[in-house]
Amino acid sequence: MKHVMVTGGAGFIGSAVCRYLIKEKQYRVLNLDKLTYAGVPESLREIENSPLYRFAQVDICDHAKVSALLDDFRPDAVMHLAAESHVDRSIDGPAAFIETNIVGTYTMLECAREYWSTLPKTAKERSPASDRRPLTSEFRFHHISTDEVYGSLGAKGLFDETTPYDPRSPYSASKASSDHLVMAWHHTYGLPVVITNCSNNYGPYHFPEKLIPLVILNAMDEKPLPIYGKGDNIRDWLYVEDHARALVTVVEHGRCGETYNVGGRNERTNLEVVETICRILDEIKPRTSGTKYRDLITYVADRPGHDKRYAIDATKLETELGWKALEDFDSGIRKTVQWYIDNEWWWMPIRQKTYSGERLGKTPKTGSSV
Ligand SMILES: NC(=O)c1ccc[n+]([C@@H]2O[C@H](COP(=O)([O-])OP(=O)(O)OC[C@H]3O[C@@H](n4cnc5c(N)ncnc54)[C@H](O)[C@@H]3O)[C@@H](O)[C@H]2O)c1
């Protein structure tokens, strides 16, 4: 696999995938991204001048432009990450989630199907010799999805690939719909697909509306650290660079038509997450007032339909494809806090432009979701 089209490559996870594909694999990447509020081209600074990297500002709902790019770039795989991704925003304004996550994925599937149907079936059909297109059997459409499609867990149990879908928010319902479309295109048309469903990501270049970067930056700004409800919702945290490596492992080696769950085996309550960040900051960047960062924690009214617990069983990915998370939460969160301390150039313009320390997409004095 040498040529990969990535959608949503200016986003948090997509940019990690682009960086990994170029720096670690030396693959050619075409990043197709609309650059919504969540698209941050600066996240690609490390690779933007690489001869292996190409960018196209395109909406995934634009069939003609996506098709033209597929025909021109002739990818071995499409890694489809473009989405509206913030649950709180989906409660305030679900329309964009339906449009991008469902209609956009449908458009990507149709464009991919058309491109795939023109590919050679055997090596002999490749002519002239310079034809580097993949065979129909080699092409992959990789859809990146979330564990939120499975709904909410009680105190025990884990999501695995057989867990029935039970989405609760407009965001998770739109992602569940897109997963079903992807599998339908596989079963109906034979499109070679793989799906991954992952738990909550964290790490460098995370847009500061999400819990972890919001808490780090608010703490450094001496602003309240908002927590929904009692802070007892549990998420299973996955370091974004571990996730990028998992995604590339799946697109290269995953079995066609299969789903793989990706998780870090790092369950934490939201309160534990925030308190850990506070402890690390107390150690490496103590408050000038001499008080502790945890004094900034503020509990706010819970959001509607807030799922209690997510936790992933990644056994299939670990045993079948040999992937393992390299970071545990303690090492990953320390790296993340240090990254935000060291990289003000990245987050400061975002904070100044769109955001003043309250959560985006909702009225102030509400909490931060994950
Ligand atoms: N962040 C997580 O913890 C997490 C967890 C599970 C699954 N996911 C999934 O992973 C994928 C990436 O998530 P993320 O956190 O990087 O998201 P993100 O919000 O950081 O980035 C999304 C990217 O998609 C682009 N985009 C949005 N609408 C588009 C459109 N119509 N056409 C083209 N580009 C468009 C944006 O400009 C942005 O660059 C999403 O599909 C999301 O559902 C994320």
Short mmCIF file of C-alpha atoms and ligand atoms in Angstrom, two decimals:
data_model
loop_
_atom_site.label_atom_id
_atom_site.label_comp_id
_atom_site.label_asym_id
_atom_site.label_seq_id
_atom_site.Cartn_x
_atom_site.Cartn_y
_atom_site.Cartn_z
CA MET A 1 0.00 0.00 0.00
CA LYS A 2 1.61 3.25 -1.09
CA HIS A 3 -1.12 5.79 -1.88
CA VAL A 4 -3.73 6.59 0.77
CA MET A 5 -6.58 9.08 0.58
CA VAL A 6 -7.42 10.34 4.08
CA THR A 7 -10.64 12.27 4.67
CA GLY A 8 -10.72 14.63 7.66
CA GLY A 9 -6.92 14.73 7.79
CA ALA A 10 -6.86 18.23 9.28
CA GLY A 11 -8.75 16.99 12.35
CA PHE A 12 -7.38 15.56 15.57
CA ILE A 13 -7.09 11.87 14.64
CA GLY A 14 -6.82 12.40 10.87
CA SER A 15 -3.75 14.61 11.28
CA ALA A 16 -2.11 11.93 13.46
CA VAL A 17 -2.86 9.39 10.70
CA CYS A 18 -1.36 11.65 8.00
CA ARG A 19 1.76 12.26 10.10
CA TYR A 20 2.14 8.52 10.78
CA LEU A 21 1.62 7.49 7.13
CA ILE A 22 4.23 9.95 5.88
CA LYS A 23 6.82 9.88 8.66
CA GLU A 24 6.72 6.19 9.61
CA LYS A 25 5.56 4.50 6.41
CA GLN A 26 6.75 6.91 3.69
CA TYR A 27 3.40 6.55 1.91
CA ARG A 28 1.86 9.18 -0.34
CA VAL A 29 -1.13 10.88 1.27
CA LEU A 30 -3.93 12.93 -0.22
CA ASN A 31 -5.73 14.70 2.60
CA LEU A 32 -9.28 15.64 1.65
CA ASP A 33 -10.79 18.02 4.19
CA LYS A 34 -13.45 20.75 4.10
CA LEU A 35 -11.69 22.66 6.90
CA THR A 36 -14.69 23.18 9.14
CA TYR A 37 -14.12 24.86 12.52
CA ALA A 38 -12.45 21.57 13.62
CA GLY A 39 -9.97 21.42 10.75
CA VAL A 40 -6.62 22.89 11.79
CA PRO A 41 -4.05 22.92 8.95
CA GLU A 42 -1.32 23.83 11.48
CA SER A 43 -1.62 20.27 12.86
CA LEU A 44 0.07 19.17 9.62
CA ARG A 45 3.06 21.52 9.86
CA GLU A 46 5.51 18.59 10.29
CA ILE A 47 4.54 17.11 6.91
CA GLU A 48 2.99 19.93 4.87
CA ASN A 49 6.17 20.46 2.83
CA SER A 50 6.82 16.77 2.26
CA PRO A 51 6.71 15.70 -1.41
CA LEU A 52 4.59 12.77 -0.18
CA TYR A 53 1.80 15.05 1.08
CA ARG A 54 -1.03 16.64 -0.89
CA PHE A 55 -4.06 18.56 0.36
CA ALA A 56 -7.46 19.25 -1.21
CA GLN A 57 -10.06 21.44 0.47
CA VAL A 58 -13.19 19.53 -0.46
CA ASP A 59 -16.52 18.65 1.13
CA ILE A 60 -17.06 14.87 1.26
CA CYS A 61 -20.65 15.52 0.12
CA ASP A 62 -19.31 16.84 -3.22
CA HIS A 63 -19.54 13.75 -5.42
CA ALA A 64 -17.94 15.29 -8.51
CA LYS A 65 -14.87 16.60 -6.70
CA VAL A 66 -14.31 13.44 -4.64
CA SER A 67 -14.60 11.29 -7.78
CA ALA A 68 -12.17 13.45 -9.71
CA LEU A 69 -9.63 13.20 -6.87
CA LEU A 70 -9.97 9.43 -6.67
CA ASP A 71 -9.41 9.07 -10.42
CA ASP A 72 -6.41 11.37 -10.31
CA PHE A 73 -4.72 10.06 -7.13
CA ARG A 74 -5.59 6.37 -7.68
CA PRO A 75 -5.33 5.36 -4.01
CA ASP A 76 -4.76 1.86 -2.68
CA ALA A 77 -7.03 2.76 0.22
CA VAL A 78 -9.40 5.41 1.48
CA MET A 79 -9.28 6.08 5.23
CA HIS A 80 -12.51 7.91 5.99
CA LEU A 81 -12.30 10.02 9.14
CA ALA A 82 -14.10 13.23 8.11
CA ALA A 83 -17.04 13.79 10.42
CA GLU A 84 -18.77 16.15 12.76
CA SER A 85 -17.40 14.73 15.99
CA HIS A 86 -18.55 16.72 19.01
CA VAL A 87 -21.51 15.23 20.92
CA ASP A 88 -22.56 18.55 22.50
CA ARG A 89 -22.73 20.23 19.12
CA SER A 90 -24.91 17.36 17.85
CA ILE A 91 -27.42 18.15 20.60
CA ASP A 92 -27.50 21.85 19.69
CA GLY A 93 -27.48 21.37 15.90
CA PRO A 94 -27.92 17.83 14.55
CA ALA A 95 -28.34 18.85 10.88
CA ALA A 96 -24.61 19.06 10.13
CA PHE A 97 -24.15 15.59 11.66
CA ILE A 98 -26.78 14.07 9.38
CA GLU A 99 -25.28 15.84 6.38
CA THR A 100 -21.61 15.03 6.90
CA ASN A 101 -21.71 11.77 8.84
CA ILE A 102 -24.52 10.08 6.91
CA VAL A 103 -24.86 11.80 3.51
CA GLY A 104 -21.10 12.42 3.38
CA THR A 105 -20.31 8.77 4.09
CA TYR A 106 -22.89 7.68 1.50
CA THR A 107 -21.20 9.99 -1.04
CA MET A 108 -17.75 8.62 -0.18
CA LEU A 109 -19.07 5.06 -0.59
CA GLU A 110 -20.58 5.78 -3.98
CA CYS A 111 -17.44 7.54 -5.22
CA ALA A 112 -15.28 4.70 -3.90
CA ARG A 113 -17.53 2.11 -5.53
CA GLU A 114 -17.30 3.83 -8.90
CA TYR A 115 -13.51 4.10 -8.65
CA TRP A 116 -13.17 0.50 -7.41
CA SER A 117 -15.30 -0.81 -10.29
CA THR A 118 -12.75 0.59 -12.77
CA LEU A 119 -9.78 -1.13 -11.12
CA PRO A 120 -8.07 -4.10 -12.79
CA LYS A 121 -9.11 -7.53 -11.51
CA THR A 122 -5.81 -9.20 -12.33
CA ALA A 123 -2.22 -8.03 -12.72
CA LYS A 124 -2.43 -8.89 -16.44
CA GLU A 125 -5.13 -6.26 -16.93
CA ARG A 126 -2.73 -3.60 -15.78
CA SER A 127 -1.39 -1.84 -18.81
CA PRO A 128 0.75 -0.06 -19.61
CA ALA A 129 3.52 -1.11 -17.19
CA SER A 130 3.33 2.23 -15.39
CA ASP A 131 -0.24 1.50 -14.22
CA ARG A 132 0.10 1.45 -10.43
CA ARG A 133 -3.60 1.08 -9.57
CA PRO A 134 -4.44 -1.56 -6.94
CA LEU A 135 -6.36 -4.65 -8.00
CA THR A 136 -10.04 -4.71 -7.02
CA SER A 137 -9.18 -7.28 -4.34
CA GLU A 138 -6.39 -5.09 -2.92
CA PHE A 139 -8.38 -1.85 -2.55
CA ARG A 140 -9.76 -0.97 0.91
CA PHE A 141 -12.37 1.49 2.13
CA HIS A 142 -11.68 1.99 5.85
CA HIS A 143 -14.43 3.67 7.85
CA ILE A 144 -13.40 5.12 11.20
CA SER A 145 -16.15 5.06 13.79
CA THR A 146 -16.79 5.24 17.50
CA ASP A 147 -17.64 2.96 20.43
CA GLU A 148 -20.56 5.33 21.14
CA VAL A 149 -22.61 3.37 18.57
CA TYR A 150 -22.89 0.61 21.20
CA GLY A 151 -24.69 2.83 23.73
CA SER A 152 -23.89 2.85 27.42
CA LEU A 153 -22.44 0.13 29.67
CA GLY A 154 -23.35 -0.56 33.28
CA ALA A 155 -20.70 -1.10 35.93
CA LYS A 156 -19.46 -4.32 34.30
CA GLY A 157 -18.74 -5.65 30.81
CA LEU A 158 -16.95 -4.41 27.71
CA PHE A 159 -17.98 -3.57 24.14
CA ASP A 160 -16.79 -6.13 21.62
CA GLU A 161 -17.44 -6.40 17.89
CA THR A 162 -20.67 -8.37 18.49
CA THR A 163 -22.25 -5.85 20.88
CA PRO A 164 -25.62 -4.73 19.44
CA TYR A 165 -25.84 -1.11 18.30
CA ASP A 166 -27.75 1.18 20.67
CA PRO A 167 -26.79 4.81 19.92
CA ARG A 168 -28.21 7.51 22.20
CA SER A 169 -27.09 10.92 20.89
CA PRO A 170 -27.56 12.53 17.46
CA TYR A 171 -23.78 12.11 17.01
CA SER A 172 -23.69 8.40 17.83
CA ALA A 173 -26.87 7.75 15.82
CA SER A 174 -25.30 9.43 12.78
CA LYS A 175 -22.12 7.35 13.19
CA ALA A 176 -24.17 4.15 13.63
CA SER A 177 -26.04 4.98 10.41
CA SER A 178 -22.78 5.46 8.56
CA ASP A 179 -21.43 2.12 9.86
CA HIS A 180 -24.55 0.37 8.56
CA LEU A 181 -24.18 2.04 5.17
CA VAL A 182 -20.56 0.90 4.93
CA MET A 183 -21.47 -2.72 5.71
CA ALA A 184 -24.42 -2.52 3.29
CA TRP A 185 -22.07 -1.40 0.48
CA HIS A 186 -19.87 -4.40 1.29
CA HIS A 187 -22.69 -6.95 1.33
CA THR A 188 -24.66 -5.49 -1.57
CA TYR A 189 -21.93 -4.35 -3.96
CA GLY A 190 -18.89 -6.26 -2.69
CA LEU A 191 -16.93 -3.08 -1.85
CA PRO A 192 -13.89 -4.19 0.20
CA VAL A 193 -14.38 -2.40 3.51
CA VAL A 194 -13.08 -2.49 7.07
CA ILE A 195 -14.57 -0.63 10.03
CA THR A 196 -12.92 0.36 13.29
CA ASN A 197 -14.80 1.53 16.39
CA CYS A 198 -12.60 3.22 18.94
CA SER A 199 -12.85 4.67 22.41
CA ASN A 200 -12.09 8.25 23.44
CA ASN A 201 -8.84 9.60 22.05
CA TYR A 202 -6.53 12.13 23.68
CA GLY A 203 -3.11 13.56 22.93
CA PRO A 204 -1.40 16.37 20.99
CA TYR A 205 -3.39 18.60 18.57
CA HIS A 206 -6.73 17.86 20.30
CA PHE A 207 -9.18 20.69 19.59
CA PRO A 208 -9.66 22.61 22.84
CA GLU A 209 -13.42 22.09 23.11
CA LYS A 210 -12.90 18.50 24.32
CA LEU A 211 -12.47 17.61 27.99
CA ILE A 212 -8.72 16.97 28.27
CA PRO A 213 -7.31 19.96 26.34
CA LEU A 214 -10.04 22.19 27.76
CA VAL A 215 -9.08 21.30 31.32
CA ILE A 216 -5.34 21.71 30.68
CA LEU A 217 -5.78 25.13 29.04
CA ASN A 218 -8.42 26.40 31.47
CA ALA A 219 -6.20 25.39 34.38
CA MET A 220 -3.22 27.27 32.93
CA ASP A 221 -5.56 30.26 32.39
CA GLU A 222 -6.86 30.03 36.01
CA LYS A 223 -10.39 29.42 34.65
CA PRO A 224 -13.01 27.03 36.08
CA LEU A 225 -12.61 23.34 35.19
CA PRO A 226 -16.19 22.35 34.35
CA ILE A 227 -17.31 18.76 35.00
CA TYR A 228 -20.70 17.37 34.07
CA GLY A 229 -22.82 15.94 36.92
CA LYS A 230 -20.73 14.20 39.58
CA GLY A 231 -17.86 13.47 37.21
CA ASP A 232 -18.53 9.74 37.49
CA ASN A 233 -19.02 8.99 33.77
CA ILE A 234 -16.35 6.54 32.64
CA ARG A 235 -14.42 6.60 29.38
CA ASP A 236 -11.70 4.27 28.08
CA TRP A 237 -8.83 6.55 27.01
CA LEU A 238 -6.74 5.85 23.91
CA TYR A 239 -3.59 7.82 23.06
CA VAL A 240 -4.05 9.25 19.56
CA GLU A 241 -0.71 7.99 18.22
CA ASP A 242 -1.58 4.45 19.35
CA HIS A 243 -4.86 4.87 17.50
CA ALA A 244 -3.18 6.08 14.29
CA ARG A 245 -0.92 3.00 14.37
CA ALA A 246 -3.95 0.76 14.94
CA LEU A 247 -5.79 2.28 11.99
CA VAL A 248 -2.89 1.74 9.61
CA THR A 249 -2.51 -1.84 10.89
CA VAL A 250 -6.19 -2.50 10.17
CA VAL A 251 -6.27 -0.92 6.72
CA GLU A 252 -3.20 -2.94 5.72
CA HIS A 253 -3.87 -6.26 7.40
CA GLY A 254 -7.50 -6.32 8.58
CA ARG A 255 -9.83 -8.86 7.04
CA CYS A 256 -12.21 -7.46 4.45
CA GLY A 257 -15.77 -6.95 5.72
CA GLU A 258 -14.68 -7.08 9.38
CA THR A 259 -14.99 -4.68 12.29
CA TYR A 260 -12.16 -4.14 14.78
CA ASN A 261 -12.58 -2.37 18.11
CA VAL A 262 -9.70 -0.16 19.22
CA GLY A 263 -9.26 0.71 22.90
CA GLY A 264 -6.52 1.54 25.34
CA ARG A 265 -7.75 -0.49 28.35
CA ASN A 266 -7.56 2.74 30.35
CA GLU A 267 -10.90 3.31 32.06
CA ARG A 268 -11.12 6.49 34.11
CA THR A 269 -13.97 8.57 35.51
CA ASN A 270 -14.04 12.14 34.24
CA LEU A 271 -13.21 13.31 37.75
CA GLU A 272 -10.13 11.05 37.84
CA VAL A 273 -9.02 12.46 34.49
CA VAL A 274 -9.35 16.05 35.68
CA GLU A 275 -7.68 15.35 39.02
CA THR A 276 -4.76 13.63 37.27
CA ILE A 277 -4.24 16.66 35.03
CA CYS A 278 -4.37 18.92 38.11
CA ARG A 279 -1.76 16.79 39.92
CA ILE A 280 0.62 16.85 36.93
CA LEU A 281 0.25 20.62 36.59
CA ASP A 282 0.78 21.09 40.36
CA GLU A 283 4.07 19.26 39.87
CA ILE A 284 5.42 20.83 36.68
CA LYS A 285 3.70 24.24 36.56
CA PRO A 286 2.53 25.14 40.11
CA ARG A 287 0.02 27.96 40.54
CA THR A 288 1.57 31.26 41.56
CA SER A 289 -1.04 31.59 44.33
CA GLY A 290 0.33 28.44 46.01
CA THR A 291 -3.11 26.74 45.89
CA LYS A 292 -3.89 23.50 44.03
CA TYR A 293 -5.37 23.35 40.52
CA ARG A 294 -8.12 21.03 41.75
CA ASP A 295 -9.63 24.03 43.57
CA LEU A 296 -10.72 25.25 40.08
CA ILE A 297 -13.03 22.21 39.56
CA THR A 298 -16.66 23.30 39.05
CA TYR A 299 -19.56 20.84 38.83
CA VAL A 300 -22.26 21.76 36.31
CA ALA A 301 -25.65 20.30 35.32
CA ASP A 302 -25.30 17.03 33.41
CA ARG A 303 -26.04 16.96 29.69
CA PRO A 304 -29.11 15.08 28.42
CA GLY A 305 -28.59 11.43 27.50
CA HIS A 306 -25.04 11.37 28.91
CA ASP A 307 -23.86 7.77 28.52
CA LYS A 308 -22.55 6.35 31.79
CA ARG A 309 -19.67 4.15 30.76
CA TYR A 310 -17.77 3.11 27.63
CA ALA A 311 -15.08 0.43 27.65
CA ILE A 312 -13.60 -1.48 24.75
CA ASP A 313 -12.47 -5.07 24.44
CA ALA A 314 -9.66 -4.84 21.84
CA THR A 315 -8.80 -8.57 21.97
CA LYS A 316 -9.60 -9.16 18.28
CA LEU A 317 -7.22 -6.43 17.11
CA GLU A 318 -4.56 -7.49 19.61
CA THR A 319 -4.62 -11.22 18.87
CA GLU A 320 -5.43 -11.20 15.14
CA LEU A 321 -3.28 -8.28 14.04
CA GLY A 322 -0.75 -8.03 16.88
CA TRP A 323 -1.49 -4.38 17.78
CA LYS A 324 -1.05 -3.18 21.35
CA ALA A 325 -1.38 0.27 22.89
CA LEU A 326 2.08 1.54 23.84
CA GLU A 327 0.91 4.31 26.17
CA ASP A 328 -1.03 3.77 29.38
CA PHE A 329 -3.07 6.66 30.70
CA ASP A 330 -0.42 7.85 33.15
CA SER A 331 2.32 8.09 30.53
CA GLY A 332 0.03 9.45 27.79
CA ILE A 333 -1.59 12.15 29.90
CA ARG A 334 1.80 13.37 31.15
CA LYS A 335 3.03 13.67 27.54
CA THR A 336 -0.19 15.46 26.60
CA VAL A 337 0.00 18.03 29.41
CA GLN A 338 3.64 18.73 28.51
CA TRP A 339 2.71 19.07 24.81
CA TYR A 340 0.12 21.78 25.59
CA ILE A 341 2.63 23.60 27.80
CA ASP A 342 5.21 23.51 24.97
CA ASN A 343 2.94 24.27 22.00
CA GLU A 344 1.12 27.50 22.68
CA TRP A 345 1.73 28.44 18.99
CA TRP A 346 -0.82 25.76 18.05
CA TRP A 347 -3.60 26.30 20.57
CA MET A 348 -3.44 30.02 21.33
CA PRO A 349 -4.81 31.19 17.93
CA ILE A 350 -7.70 28.70 18.25
CA ARG A 351 -8.53 29.92 21.76
CA GLN A 352 -8.33 33.56 20.64
CA LYS A 353 -10.36 33.09 17.47
CA THR A 354 -13.22 30.90 18.54
CA TYR A 355 -13.15 30.26 22.14
CA SER A 356 -12.63 31.95 25.45
CA GLY A 357 -12.52 29.10 27.92
CA GLU A 358 -16.17 28.08 27.89
CA ARG A 359 -17.18 24.99 26.00
CA LEU A 360 -17.88 25.62 22.34
CA GLY A 361 -21.28 25.04 20.79
CA LYS A 362 -23.39 25.60 23.86
CA THR A 363 -24.30 28.37 26.21
CA PRO A 364 -21.65 29.23 28.81
CA LYS A 365 -21.62 27.75 32.31
CA THR A 366 -22.12 24.21 31.11
CA GLY A 367 -19.65 21.37 31.33
CA SER A 368 -17.19 19.79 29.01
CA SER A 369 -18.05 16.56 27.32
CA VAL A 370 -15.95 13.74 26.01
N1 LIG B 1 -11.94 12.00 18.89
C1 LIG B 1 -12.34 10.84 19.39
O1 LIG B 1 -12.12 10.55 20.57
C2 LIG B 1 -13.06 9.84 18.53
C3 LIG B 1 -13.48 8.64 19.12
C4 LIG B 1 -14.12 7.70 18.32
C5 LIG B 1 -14.30 7.93 16.96
N2 LIG B 1 -13.90 9.12 16.42
C6 LIG B 1 -14.13 9.31 14.97
O2 LIG B 1 -12.86 9.54 14.38
C7 LIG B 1 -13.00 10.45 13.29
C8 LIG B 1 -12.07 11.62 13.50
O3 LIG B 1 -12.38 12.25 14.74
P1 LIG B 1 -11.62 13.56 15.21
O4 LIG B 1 -11.71 13.63 16.67
O5 LIG B 1 -10.30 13.62 14.56
O6 LIG B 1 -12.56 14.68 14.58
P2 LIG B 1 -12.28 16.23 14.38
O7 LIG B 1 -13.58 16.92 14.66
O8 LIG B 1 -11.07 16.66 15.14
O9 LIG B 1 -11.93 16.36 12.83
C9 LIG B 1 -12.87 16.17 11.81
C10 LIG B 1 -12.26 16.64 10.50
O10 LIG B 1 -13.22 16.40 9.46
C11 LIG B 1 -13.32 17.55 8.66
N3 LIG B 1 -14.67 17.59 8.09
C12 LIG B 1 -15.85 17.78 8.76
N4 LIG B 1 -16.87 17.79 7.90
C13 LIG B 1 -16.33 17.58 6.66
C14 LIG B 1 -16.88 17.46 5.35
N5 LIG B 1 -18.21 17.58 5.14
N6 LIG B 1 -16.05 17.24 4.31
C15 LIG B 1 -14.70 17.12 4.50
N7 LIG B 1 -14.13 17.25 5.71
C16 LIG B 1 -14.93 17.46 6.79
C17 LIG B 1 -13.03 18.72 9.59
O11 LIG B 1 -12.60 19.88 8.88
C18 LIG B 1 -11.94 18.13 10.49
O12 LIG B 1 -10.67 18.36 9.94
C19 LIG B 1 -14.47 10.84 13.24
O13 LIG B 1 -15.09 10.06 12.25
C20 LIG B 1 -14.99 10.49 14.62
O14 LIG B 1 -16.35 10.15 14.58
C21 LIG B 1 -13.29 10.08 17.17
#
